[in-house]
């Protein structure tokens, strides 16, 4: 067994520095790497490029890095419900590349799977396709989108073992699995870290080969963005 | 004239037995509440769930189970969770039968704009560009006019596009319309709304080639 465990979030983020490109899992605030984000805030490294579907909310998730002006560029599909993000973007302080959500997922997966680029129909005929190579297949037009290149991927799973195998819960899975192995170093934080042999190999969502460092996070807040309930 | 719930009720009639359906944020989300109880339908949310159920009861919400609007949800028996690449494989690979989404503008060619107002508002396209580029059956749910009374059914979209020539049908507070090669073909009127009112609220080419029935809800 090749051990991937590190003792703390501090060890897990060894090597992060200014001007790096990071991938961060999560959809809204669901399944975000809370501990890695807190540590990045603490280290105050700047000039970051962050690839993440959303940018958190003003006071949680990636919103914390935005408030702190640590992010130079965001690559996202949706930025609504975050006033500071919208303000920095419209004022030009923040460079933003908005791309279709499926394209975001597939550019991660391409990096993970060794494809330099993929063709997608999403965005054809819109400003998203401007300046990009397009090509017709069977009478339909597609846009060439390149695999991402990133220094670190920060992902959050529900359970993991010392070998880096991961299991996710509910919709907290989202972008996390496709970011594993898509950057030079993948750091997984989990709610529960168990010894090897405890997870059923049939139930593993991401095999440990895609993960370089794993640690158990503490005190997950798991904030709900839109608490919506029905009357009993 | 319909309210948002009326629009959702009318669109629910388009949902057929055996359909996998993706619902956008806003009015489309309401459609799930009005689908006939005697048919089998599964709702997909692009953040990674198929088989969405109703909102949870107070106290039973789970931060790890949300829809694309980031609302807490429940799942029904037979549901599944998956990653974002798999989710968009369902969408891009045309495994989803019906997509219902909102719009700021729709053109008579079926172009749609719903993600950006240059210089004013940028929310992002989320999954909308993937959905409209691949879905075979797209219904737009929206108000016929914007807040200042201007038509949202145009000859050409003025806002940055989300997709080109993709919308099939539009259900508004005033009417049900189909996109054809010659423009917006009027199919039904909302209760109490005249063809003239619809014509006045439609900036693009409106085709009225027969007696237009009032929709039944």
GROMACS .gro file of C-alpha atoms in nm:
model
  449
    1UNK     CA    1   0.000   0.000   0.000
    2UNK     CA    2   0.130   0.343  -0.095
    3UNK     CA    3   0.049   0.578   0.189
    4UNK     CA    4  -0.091   0.919   0.106
    5UNK     CA    5  -0.171   1.050   0.452
    6UNK     CA    6  -0.034   1.375   0.584
    7UNK     CA    7  -0.088   1.489   0.941
    8UNK     CA    8  -0.247   1.827   0.892
    9UNK     CA    9  -0.376   2.080   0.645
   10UNK     CA   10  -0.043   2.263   0.690
   11UNK     CA   11   0.148   1.962   0.561
   12UNK     CA   12  -0.111   1.905   0.290
   13UNK     CA   13  -0.051   2.249   0.143
   14UNK     CA   14   0.329   2.222   0.141
   15UNK     CA   15   0.457   2.388  -0.176
   16UNK     CA   16   0.172   2.627  -0.254
   17UNK     CA   17   0.296   2.972  -0.351
   18UNK     CA   18   0.206   3.300  -0.516
   19UNK     CA   19   0.075   3.301  -0.876
   20UNK     CA   20  -0.013   2.932  -0.884
   21UNK     CA   21  -0.321   2.781  -1.050
   22UNK     CA   22  -0.556   2.581  -0.829
   23UNK     CA   23  -0.860   2.364  -0.896
   24UNK     CA   24  -1.115   2.360  -0.617
   25UNK     CA   25  -1.406   2.117  -0.600
   26UNK     CA   26  -1.758   2.206  -0.494
   27UNK     CA   27  -2.088   2.331  -0.632
   28UNK     CA   28  -2.197   2.645  -0.453
   29UNK     CA   29  -2.088   2.570  -0.096
   30UNK     CA   30  -2.166   2.199  -0.131
   31UNK     CA   31  -1.856   1.978  -0.119
   32UNK     CA   32  -1.599   2.258  -0.106
   33UNK     CA   33  -1.252   2.195   0.045
   34UNK     CA   34  -1.318   2.412   0.351
   35UNK     CA   35  -0.994   2.333   0.530
   36UNK     CA   36  -0.768   2.399   0.232
   37UNK     CA   37  -0.943   2.731   0.170
   38UNK     CA   38  -0.897   2.841   0.535
   39UNK     CA   39  -0.530   2.750   0.514
   40UNK     CA   40  -0.488   2.947   0.188
   41UNK     CA   41  -0.646   3.250   0.358
   42UNK     CA   42  -0.406   3.208   0.650
   43UNK     CA   43  -0.100   3.184   0.424
   44UNK     CA   44  -0.205   3.498   0.239
   45UNK     CA   45  -0.051   3.388  -0.091
   46UNK     CA   46  -0.160   3.607  -0.381
   47UNK     CA   47  -0.196   3.627  -0.756
   48UNK     CA   48  -0.387   3.299  -0.767
   49UNK     CA   49  -0.582   3.156  -1.057
   50UNK     CA   50  -0.872   2.948  -0.926
   51UNK     CA   51  -1.067   2.699  -1.135
   52UNK     CA   52  -1.393   2.636  -0.953
   53UNK     CA   53  -1.756   2.617  -1.064
   54UNK     CA   54  -1.853   2.898  -0.827
   55UNK     CA   55  -1.671   3.146  -0.606
   56UNK     CA   56  -1.843   3.081  -0.275
   57UNK     CA   57  -2.047   3.352  -0.105
   58UNK     CA   58  -1.918   3.681   0.034
   59UNK     CA   59  -1.810   3.539   0.369
   60UNK     CA   60  -1.752   3.170   0.303
   61UNK     CA   61  -1.572   2.940   0.062
   62UNK     CA   62  -1.369   3.107  -0.214
   63UNK     CA   63  -1.542   3.434  -0.122
   64UNK     CA   64  -1.292   3.454   0.165
   65UNK     CA   65  -0.999   3.454  -0.080
   66UNK     CA   66  -1.177   3.715  -0.292
   67UNK     CA   67  -1.237   3.943   0.006
   68UNK     CA   68  -0.867   3.909   0.083
   69UNK     CA   69  -0.775   4.002  -0.278
   70UNK     CA   70  -0.570   3.682  -0.315
   71UNK     CA   71  -0.727   3.581  -0.646
   72UNK     CA   72  -0.608   3.730  -0.974
   73UNK     CA   73  -0.826   3.520  -1.201
   74UNK     CA   74  -1.135   3.300  -1.162
   75UNK     CA   75  -1.238   3.033  -1.409
   76UNK     CA   76  -1.602   2.952  -1.330
   77UNK     CA   77  -1.942   2.883  -1.484
   78UNK     CA   78  -2.160   3.075  -1.241
   79UNK     CA   79  -2.090   3.368  -1.013
   80UNK     CA   80  -2.438   3.479  -0.907
   81UNK     CA   81  -2.521   3.538  -0.542
   82UNK     CA   82  -2.175   3.676  -0.463
   83UNK     CA   83  -2.171   4.057  -0.448
   84UNK     CA   84  -1.795   4.096  -0.394
   85UNK     CA   85  -1.722   3.871  -0.693
   86UNK     CA   86  -1.957   4.069  -0.916
   87UNK     CA   87  -1.811   4.399  -0.792
   88UNK     CA   88  -1.447   4.294  -0.855
   89UNK     CA   89  -1.540   4.155  -1.195
   90UNK     CA   90  -1.735   4.459  -1.316
   91UNK     CA   91  -1.465   4.698  -1.187
   92UNK     CA   92  -1.198   4.497  -1.370
   93UNK     CA   93  -0.998   4.416  -1.053
   94UNK     CA   94  -1.057   4.048  -1.111
   95UNK     CA   95  -0.996   3.864  -1.436
   96UNK     CA   96  -1.283   3.622  -1.498
   97UNK     CA   97  -1.316   3.348  -1.756
   98UNK     CA   98  -1.676   3.227  -1.763
   99UNK     CA   99  -1.724   2.892  -1.933
  100UNK     CA  100  -2.013   2.646  -1.964
  101UNK     CA  101  -2.041   2.413  -1.667
  102UNK     CA  102  -2.009   2.094  -1.869
  103UNK     CA  103  -1.704   2.237  -2.045
  104UNK     CA  104  -1.549   2.316  -1.706
  105UNK     CA  105  -1.603   1.956  -1.596
  106UNK     CA  106  -1.468   1.814  -1.919
  107UNK     CA  107  -1.158   2.038  -1.926
  108UNK     CA  108  -1.077   1.897  -1.580
  109UNK     CA  109  -1.147   1.543  -1.691
  110UNK     CA  110  -0.936   1.591  -2.004
  111UNK     CA  111  -0.642   1.696  -1.784
  112UNK     CA  112  -0.702   1.393  -1.562
  113UNK     CA  113  -0.736   1.153  -1.854
  114UNK     CA  114  -0.453   1.274  -2.077
  115UNK     CA  115  -0.654   1.446  -2.350
  116UNK     CA  116  -0.502   1.777  -2.465
  117UNK     CA  117  -0.840   1.911  -2.573
  118UNK     CA  118  -1.199   1.813  -2.643
  119UNK     CA  119  -1.473   1.923  -2.883
  120UNK     CA  120  -1.801   2.034  -2.731
  121UNK     CA  121  -2.115   2.182  -2.884
  122UNK     CA  122  -2.162   2.407  -2.579
  123UNK     CA  123  -2.110   2.774  -2.651
  124UNK     CA  124  -2.098   2.746  -3.030
  125UNK     CA  125  -2.227   3.070  -3.183
  126UNK     CA  126  -2.179   3.262  -2.857
  127UNK     CA  127  -1.899   3.483  -2.725
  128UNK     CA  128  -1.760   3.179  -2.539
  129UNK     CA  129  -1.646   3.039  -2.876
  130UNK     CA  130  -1.483   3.362  -2.995
  131UNK     CA  131  -1.124   3.306  -3.107
  132UNK     CA  132  -1.152   2.931  -3.060
  133UNK     CA  133  -1.116   2.663  -3.324
  134UNK     CA  134  -1.451   2.521  -3.439
  135UNK     CA  135  -1.522   2.215  -3.643
  136UNK     CA  136  -1.819   2.037  -3.798
  137UNK     CA  137  -1.894   1.674  -3.718
  138UNK     CA  138  -2.198   1.511  -3.881
  139UNK     CA  139  -2.354   1.845  -3.962
  140UNK     CA  140  -2.323   1.994  -3.613
  141UNK     CA  141  -2.073   2.257  -3.500
  142UNK     CA  142  -1.833   2.207  -3.208
  143UNK     CA  143  -1.582   2.423  -3.020
  144UNK     CA  144  -1.230   2.305  -2.930
  145UNK     CA  145  -1.166   2.346  -2.557
  146UNK     CA  146  -0.827   2.275  -2.400
  147UNK     CA  147  -0.748   2.069  -2.093
  148UNK     CA  148  -0.670   2.274  -1.784
  149UNK     CA  149  -0.320   2.294  -1.642
  150UNK     CA  150  -0.306   2.336  -1.266
  151UNK     CA  151  -0.050   2.316  -0.986
  152UNK     CA  152  -0.282   2.185  -0.715
  153UNK     CA  153  -0.630   2.036  -0.702
  154UNK     CA  154  -0.807   2.071  -0.366
  155UNK     CA  155  -1.095   1.831  -0.323
  156UNK     CA  156  -1.326   1.731  -0.042
  157UNK     CA  157  -1.465   1.381   0.007
  158UNK     CA  158  -1.684   1.219   0.270
  159UNK     CA  159  -1.464   0.920   0.349
  160UNK     CA  160  -1.115   0.827   0.247
  161UNK     CA  161  -0.847   0.578   0.339
  162UNK     CA  162  -0.471   0.602   0.385
  163UNK     CA  163  -0.417   0.492   0.026
  164UNK     CA  164  -0.608   0.798  -0.100
  165UNK     CA  165  -0.921   0.612  -0.209
  166UNK     CA  166  -1.225   0.840  -0.188
  167UNK     CA  167  -1.600   0.810  -0.138
  168UNK     CA  168  -1.832   1.109  -0.174
  169UNK     CA  169  -2.174   1.179  -0.028
  170UNK     CA  170  -2.479   1.311  -0.214
  171UNK     CA  171  -2.432   1.606  -0.444
  172UNK     CA  172  -2.112   1.700  -0.259
  173UNK     CA  173  -1.946   1.482  -0.523
  174UNK     CA  174  -1.991   1.729  -0.814
  175UNK     CA  175  -1.655   1.848  -0.956
  176UNK     CA  176  -1.439   1.678  -0.693
  177UNK     CA  177  -1.382   1.344  -0.873
  178UNK     CA  178  -1.294   1.504  -1.209
  179UNK     CA  179  -1.036   1.731  -1.045
  180UNK     CA  180  -0.852   1.439  -0.883
  181UNK     CA  181  -0.536   1.375  -1.080
  182UNK     CA  182  -0.605   1.675  -1.304
  183UNK     CA  183  -0.337   1.890  -1.137
  184UNK     CA  184   0.030   1.823  -1.055
  185UNK     CA  185  -0.065   1.753  -0.692
  186UNK     CA  186  -0.411   1.651  -0.568
  187UNK     CA  187  -0.489   1.719  -0.204
  188UNK     CA  188  -0.797   1.545  -0.065
  189UNK     CA  189  -0.955   1.641   0.265
  190UNK     CA  190  -1.208   1.402   0.414
  191UNK     CA  191  -1.455   1.403   0.699
  192UNK     CA  192  -1.348   1.056   0.798
  193UNK     CA  193  -1.008   0.901   0.731
  194UNK     CA  194  -0.989   0.525   0.783
  195UNK     CA  195  -0.709   0.263   0.764
  196UNK     CA  196  -0.674   0.068   0.440
  197UNK     CA  197  -0.901  -0.232   0.417
  198UNK     CA  198  -1.200  -0.061   0.577
  199UNK     CA  199  -1.351   0.077   0.258
  200UNK     CA  200  -1.518  -0.170   0.023
  201UNK     CA  201  -1.324  -0.158  -0.309
  202UNK     CA  202  -1.660  -0.190  -0.488
  203UNK     CA  203  -1.775   0.140  -0.341
  204UNK     CA  204  -1.470   0.358  -0.419
  205UNK     CA  205  -1.555   0.661  -0.635
  206UNK     CA  206  -1.196   0.781  -0.691
  207UNK     CA  207  -0.902   0.538  -0.676
  208UNK     CA  208  -0.604   0.653  -0.468
  209UNK     CA  209  -0.373   0.674  -0.771
  210UNK     CA  210  -0.529   1.014  -0.849
  211UNK     CA  211  -0.456   1.151  -0.500
  212UNK     CA  212  -0.114   1.253  -0.366
  213UNK     CA  213  -0.206   1.377  -0.017
  214UNK     CA  214  -0.498   1.302   0.210
  215UNK     CA  215  -0.591   1.429   0.555
  216UNK     CA  216  -0.887   1.434   0.788
  217UNK     CA  217  -1.042   1.778   0.827
  218UNK     CA  218  -1.189   1.910   1.150
  219UNK     CA  219  -1.507   2.097   1.238
  220UNK     CA  220  -1.669   2.110   0.896
  221UNK     CA  221  -1.919   2.394   0.882
  222UNK     CA  222  -2.095   2.266   0.564
  223UNK     CA  223  -2.295   2.583   0.532
  224UNK     CA  224  -2.625   2.565   0.341
  225UNK     CA  225  -2.668   2.839   0.082
  226UNK     CA  226  -3.044   2.812   0.023
  227UNK     CA  227  -3.214   2.633   0.310
  228UNK     CA  228  -3.546   2.532   0.153
  229UNK     CA  229  -3.802   2.323   0.340
  230UNK     CA  230  -4.167   2.224   0.309
  231UNK     CA  231  -4.438   2.236   0.571
  232UNK     CA  232  -4.513   1.908   0.746
  233UNK     CA  233  -5.295   3.628  -1.787
  234UNK     CA  234  -5.089   3.368  -1.601
  235UNK     CA  235  -4.873   3.410  -1.295
  236UNK     CA  236  -4.551   3.211  -1.247
  237UNK     CA  237  -4.744   2.915  -1.109
  238UNK     CA  238  -4.977   2.923  -1.409
  239UNK     CA  239  -4.678   2.910  -1.645
  240UNK     CA  240  -4.539   2.615  -1.448
  241UNK     CA  241  -4.877   2.435  -1.463
  242UNK     CA  242  -4.902   2.479  -1.839
  243UNK     CA  243  -4.545   2.355  -1.896
  244UNK     CA  244  -4.614   2.054  -1.672
  245UNK     CA  245  -4.857   1.938  -1.942
  246UNK     CA  246  -4.559   1.899  -2.178
  247UNK     CA  247  -4.394   1.646  -1.946
  248UNK     CA  248  -4.471   1.294  -2.069
  249UNK     CA  249  -4.451   0.947  -1.914
  250UNK     CA  250  -4.095   0.810  -1.908
  251UNK     CA  251  -3.925   1.148  -1.948
  252UNK     CA  252  -3.598   1.246  -1.785
  253UNK     CA  253  -3.631   1.621  -1.732
  254UNK     CA  254  -3.382   1.895  -1.646
  255UNK     CA  255  -3.536   2.198  -1.476
  256UNK     CA  256  -3.360   2.535  -1.467
  257UNK     CA  257  -3.366   2.782  -1.180
  258UNK     CA  258  -3.677   2.996  -1.118
  259UNK     CA  259  -4.015   2.921  -1.280
  260UNK     CA  260  -3.888   2.587  -1.424
  261UNK     CA  261  -3.823   2.455  -1.072
  262UNK     CA  262  -4.195   2.498  -0.997
  263UNK     CA  263  -4.293   2.266  -1.285
  264UNK     CA  264  -4.211   1.957  -1.074
  265UNK     CA  265  -4.503   2.041  -0.843
  266UNK     CA  266  -4.765   2.015  -1.121
  267UNK     CA  267  -4.666   1.706  -1.319
  268UNK     CA  268  -4.950   1.448  -1.338
  269UNK     CA  269  -4.929   1.197  -1.055
  270UNK     CA  270  -5.010   0.899  -1.281
  271UNK     CA  271  -4.694   0.923  -1.495
  272UNK     CA  272  -4.333   0.827  -1.422
  273UNK     CA  273  -4.087   1.113  -1.458
  274UNK     CA  274  -3.735   1.164  -1.322
  275UNK     CA  275  -3.588   1.506  -1.259
  276UNK     CA  276  -3.218   1.562  -1.323
  277UNK     CA  277  -3.022   1.842  -1.162
  278UNK     CA  278  -2.689   1.920  -1.328
  279UNK     CA  279  -2.499   1.939  -0.999
  280UNK     CA  280  -2.524   1.561  -0.990
  281UNK     CA  281  -2.856   1.402  -0.902
  282UNK     CA  282  -3.121   1.209  -1.090
  283UNK     CA  283  -3.447   1.133  -0.914
  284UNK     CA  284  -3.496   1.457  -0.723
  285UNK     CA  285  -3.780   1.467  -0.475
  286UNK     CA  286  -3.953   1.752  -0.293
  287UNK     CA  287  -3.789   1.993  -0.049
  288UNK     CA  288  -3.711   1.831   0.287
  289UNK     CA  289  -3.919   1.882   0.599
  290UNK     CA  290  -3.783   2.138   0.843
  291UNK     CA  291  -3.499   1.981   1.039
  292UNK     CA  292  -3.433   1.710   0.781
  293UNK     CA  293  -3.228   1.921   0.539
  294UNK     CA  294  -2.883   1.790   0.446
  295UNK     CA  295  -2.604   2.027   0.336
  296UNK     CA  296  -2.471   1.753   0.107
  297UNK     CA  297  -2.796   1.716  -0.091
  298UNK     CA  298  -2.889   2.021  -0.299
  299UNK     CA  299  -3.019   2.110  -0.645
  300UNK     CA  300  -2.855   2.335  -0.905
  301UNK     CA  301  -3.024   2.635  -0.742
  302UNK     CA  302  -2.835   2.540  -0.423
  303UNK     CA  303  -3.164   2.463  -0.248
  304UNK     CA  304  -3.182   2.170  -0.008
  305UNK     CA  305  -3.374   1.879  -0.164
  306UNK     CA  306  -3.463   1.516  -0.106
  307UNK     CA  307  -3.430   1.218  -0.336
  308UNK     CA  308  -3.689   0.959  -0.436
  309UNK     CA  309  -3.649   0.580  -0.445
  310UNK     CA  310  -3.435   0.493  -0.747
  311UNK     CA  311  -3.235   0.814  -0.730
  312UNK     CA  312  -2.863   0.835  -0.806
  313UNK     CA  313  -2.576   1.077  -0.747
  314UNK     CA  314  -2.289   1.132  -0.988
  315UNK     CA  315  -2.004   1.370  -1.069
  316UNK     CA  316  -2.029   1.678  -1.292
  317UNK     CA  317  -1.871   1.513  -1.598
  318UNK     CA  318  -2.125   1.229  -1.583
  319UNK     CA  319  -2.404   1.480  -1.533
  320UNK     CA  320  -2.312   1.667  -1.849
  321UNK     CA  321  -2.261   1.340  -2.034
  322UNK     CA  322  -2.634   1.285  -1.972
  323UNK     CA  323  -2.707   1.633  -2.106
  324UNK     CA  324  -2.457   1.655  -2.395
  325UNK     CA  325  -2.517   1.293  -2.490
  326UNK     CA  326  -2.891   1.366  -2.532
  327UNK     CA  327  -3.007   1.122  -2.267
  328UNK     CA  328  -3.226   1.391  -2.108
  329UNK     CA  329  -3.563   1.416  -2.286
  330UNK     CA  330  -3.676   1.764  -2.194
  331UNK     CA  331  -3.505   2.082  -2.077
  332UNK     CA  332  -3.703   2.367  -1.927
  333UNK     CA  333  -3.526   2.694  -1.862
  334UNK     CA  334  -3.578   3.064  -1.814
  335UNK     CA  335  -3.462   3.340  -2.051
  336UNK     CA  336  -3.409   3.713  -2.075
  337UNK     CA  337  -3.467   3.711  -2.451
  338UNK     CA  338  -3.566   3.463  -2.724
  339UNK     CA  339  -3.542   3.539  -3.096
  340UNK     CA  340  -3.776   3.420  -3.370
  341UNK     CA  341  -3.495   3.187  -3.491
  342UNK     CA  342  -3.494   3.016  -3.152
  343UNK     CA  343  -3.179   3.187  -3.020
  344UNK     CA  344  -3.176   3.236  -2.644
  345UNK     CA  345  -3.000   3.487  -2.415
  346UNK     CA  346  -3.004   3.435  -2.041
  347UNK     CA  347  -2.664   3.480  -1.881
  348UNK     CA  348  -2.530   3.832  -1.908
  349UNK     CA  349  -2.625   4.198  -1.942
  350UNK     CA  350  -2.298   4.367  -2.050
  351UNK     CA  351  -2.173   4.621  -1.796
  352UNK     CA  352  -2.465   4.559  -1.562
  353UNK     CA  353  -2.513   4.202  -1.457
  354UNK     CA  354  -2.315   3.887  -1.504
  355UNK     CA  355  -2.436   3.574  -1.335
  356UNK     CA  356  -2.267   3.328  -1.566
  357UNK     CA  357  -2.410   3.062  -1.791
  358UNK     CA  358  -2.386   2.777  -1.542
  359UNK     CA  359  -2.504   2.469  -1.729
  360UNK     CA  360  -2.735   2.658  -1.966
  361UNK     CA  361  -2.498   2.661  -2.266
  362UNK     CA  362  -2.441   2.286  -2.242
  363UNK     CA  363  -2.815   2.227  -2.207
  364UNK     CA  364  -2.923   2.439  -2.502
  365UNK     CA  365  -2.642   2.317  -2.729
  366UNK     CA  366  -2.749   1.956  -2.699
  367UNK     CA  367  -3.106   1.916  -2.576
  368UNK     CA  368  -3.350   1.800  -2.842
  369UNK     CA  369  -3.654   1.950  -2.674
  370UNK     CA  370  -3.616   2.287  -2.506
  371UNK     CA  371  -3.904   2.482  -2.356
  372UNK     CA  372  -3.850   2.834  -2.231
  373UNK     CA  373  -4.051   2.957  -1.933
  374UNK     CA  374  -4.058   3.334  -1.900
  375UNK     CA  375  -4.264   3.651  -1.876
  376UNK     CA  376  -4.364   3.781  -2.220
  377UNK     CA  377  -4.224   4.128  -2.141
  378UNK     CA  378  -3.949   4.258  -1.909
  379UNK     CA  379  -3.992   4.480  -1.602
  380UNK     CA  380  -4.020   4.795  -1.811
  381UNK     CA  381  -4.276   4.638  -2.045
  382UNK     CA  382  -4.049   4.562  -2.341
  383UNK     CA  383  -4.102   4.242  -2.537
  384UNK     CA  384  -3.867   3.951  -2.464
  385UNK     CA  385  -3.969   3.779  -2.791
  386UNK     CA  386  -3.755   3.953  -3.048
  387UNK     CA  387  -3.651   3.948  -3.411
  388UNK     CA  388  -3.291   3.912  -3.292
  389UNK     CA  389  -3.155   3.891  -2.938
  390UNK     CA  390  -2.980   4.207  -2.821
  391UNK     CA  391  -2.800   4.040  -2.529
  392UNK     CA  392  -2.505   3.797  -2.553
  393UNK     CA  393  -2.638   3.460  -2.666
  394UNK     CA  394  -2.652   3.141  -2.464
  395UNK     CA  395  -2.734   2.926  -2.765
  396UNK     CA  396  -2.827   2.948  -3.132
  397UNK     CA  397  -3.145   2.817  -3.294
  398UNK     CA  398  -3.225   2.582  -3.009
  399UNK     CA  399  -3.556   2.682  -2.848
  400UNK     CA  400  -3.857   2.481  -2.962
  401UNK     CA  401  -4.139   2.620  -2.753
  402UNK     CA  402  -4.205   2.916  -2.525
  403UNK     CA  403  -4.464   2.941  -2.248
  404UNK     CA  404  -4.519   3.294  -2.115
  405UNK     CA  405  -4.773   3.464  -1.895
  406UNK     CA  406  -4.964   3.548  -2.215
  407UNK     CA  407  -4.922   3.258  -2.455
  408UNK     CA  408  -4.779   2.929  -2.577
  409UNK     CA  409  -4.570   2.975  -2.891
  410UNK     CA  410  -4.370   2.747  -3.117
  411UNK     CA  411  -4.054   2.850  -3.302
  412UNK     CA  412  -4.095   2.789  -3.675
  413UNK     CA  413  -3.892   2.879  -3.983
  414UNK     CA  414  -4.109   3.189  -4.023
  415UNK     CA  415  -4.125   3.314  -3.664
  416UNK     CA  416  -4.319   3.269  -3.341
  417UNK     CA  417  -4.625   3.059  -3.418
  418UNK     CA  418  -4.903   3.131  -3.169
  419UNK     CA  419  -5.053   2.806  -3.037
  420UNK     CA  420  -5.257   2.907  -2.731
  421UNK     CA  421  -5.368   3.216  -2.543
  422UNK     CA  422  -5.355   3.250  -2.164
  423UNK     CA  423  -5.701   3.278  -2.005
  424UNK     CA  424  -5.853   3.620  -2.073
  425UNK     CA  425  -5.573   3.733  -2.308
  426UNK     CA  426  -5.657   3.840  -2.664
  427UNK     CA  427  -5.451   3.774  -2.978
  428UNK     CA  428  -5.407   4.150  -3.008
  429UNK     CA  429  -5.254   4.179  -2.662
  430UNK     CA  430  -5.009   3.902  -2.754
  431UNK     CA  431  -4.931   4.071  -3.086
  432UNK     CA  432  -4.861   4.402  -2.908
  433UNK     CA  433  -4.628   4.231  -2.660
  434UNK     CA  434  -4.433   4.041  -2.929
  435UNK     CA  435  -4.156   4.231  -3.110
  436UNK     CA  436  -4.057   3.941  -3.337
  437UNK     CA  437  -4.268   3.797  -3.620
  438UNK     CA  438  -4.591   3.651  -3.477
  439UNK     CA  439  -4.773   3.394  -3.688
  440UNK     CA  440  -5.148   3.359  -3.631
  441UNK     CA  441  -5.276   3.118  -3.892
  442UNK     CA  442  -5.594   2.993  -3.730
  443UNK     CA  443  -5.842   3.045  -3.447
  444UNK     CA  444  -5.626   3.047  -3.130
  445UNK     CA  445  -5.769   2.845  -2.842
  446UNK     CA  446  -5.744   2.948  -2.480
  447UNK     CA  447  -5.514   2.715  -2.283
  448UNK     CA  448  -5.675   2.475  -2.041
  449UNK     CA  449  -5.505   2.438  -1.704
   0.00000   0.00000   0.00000
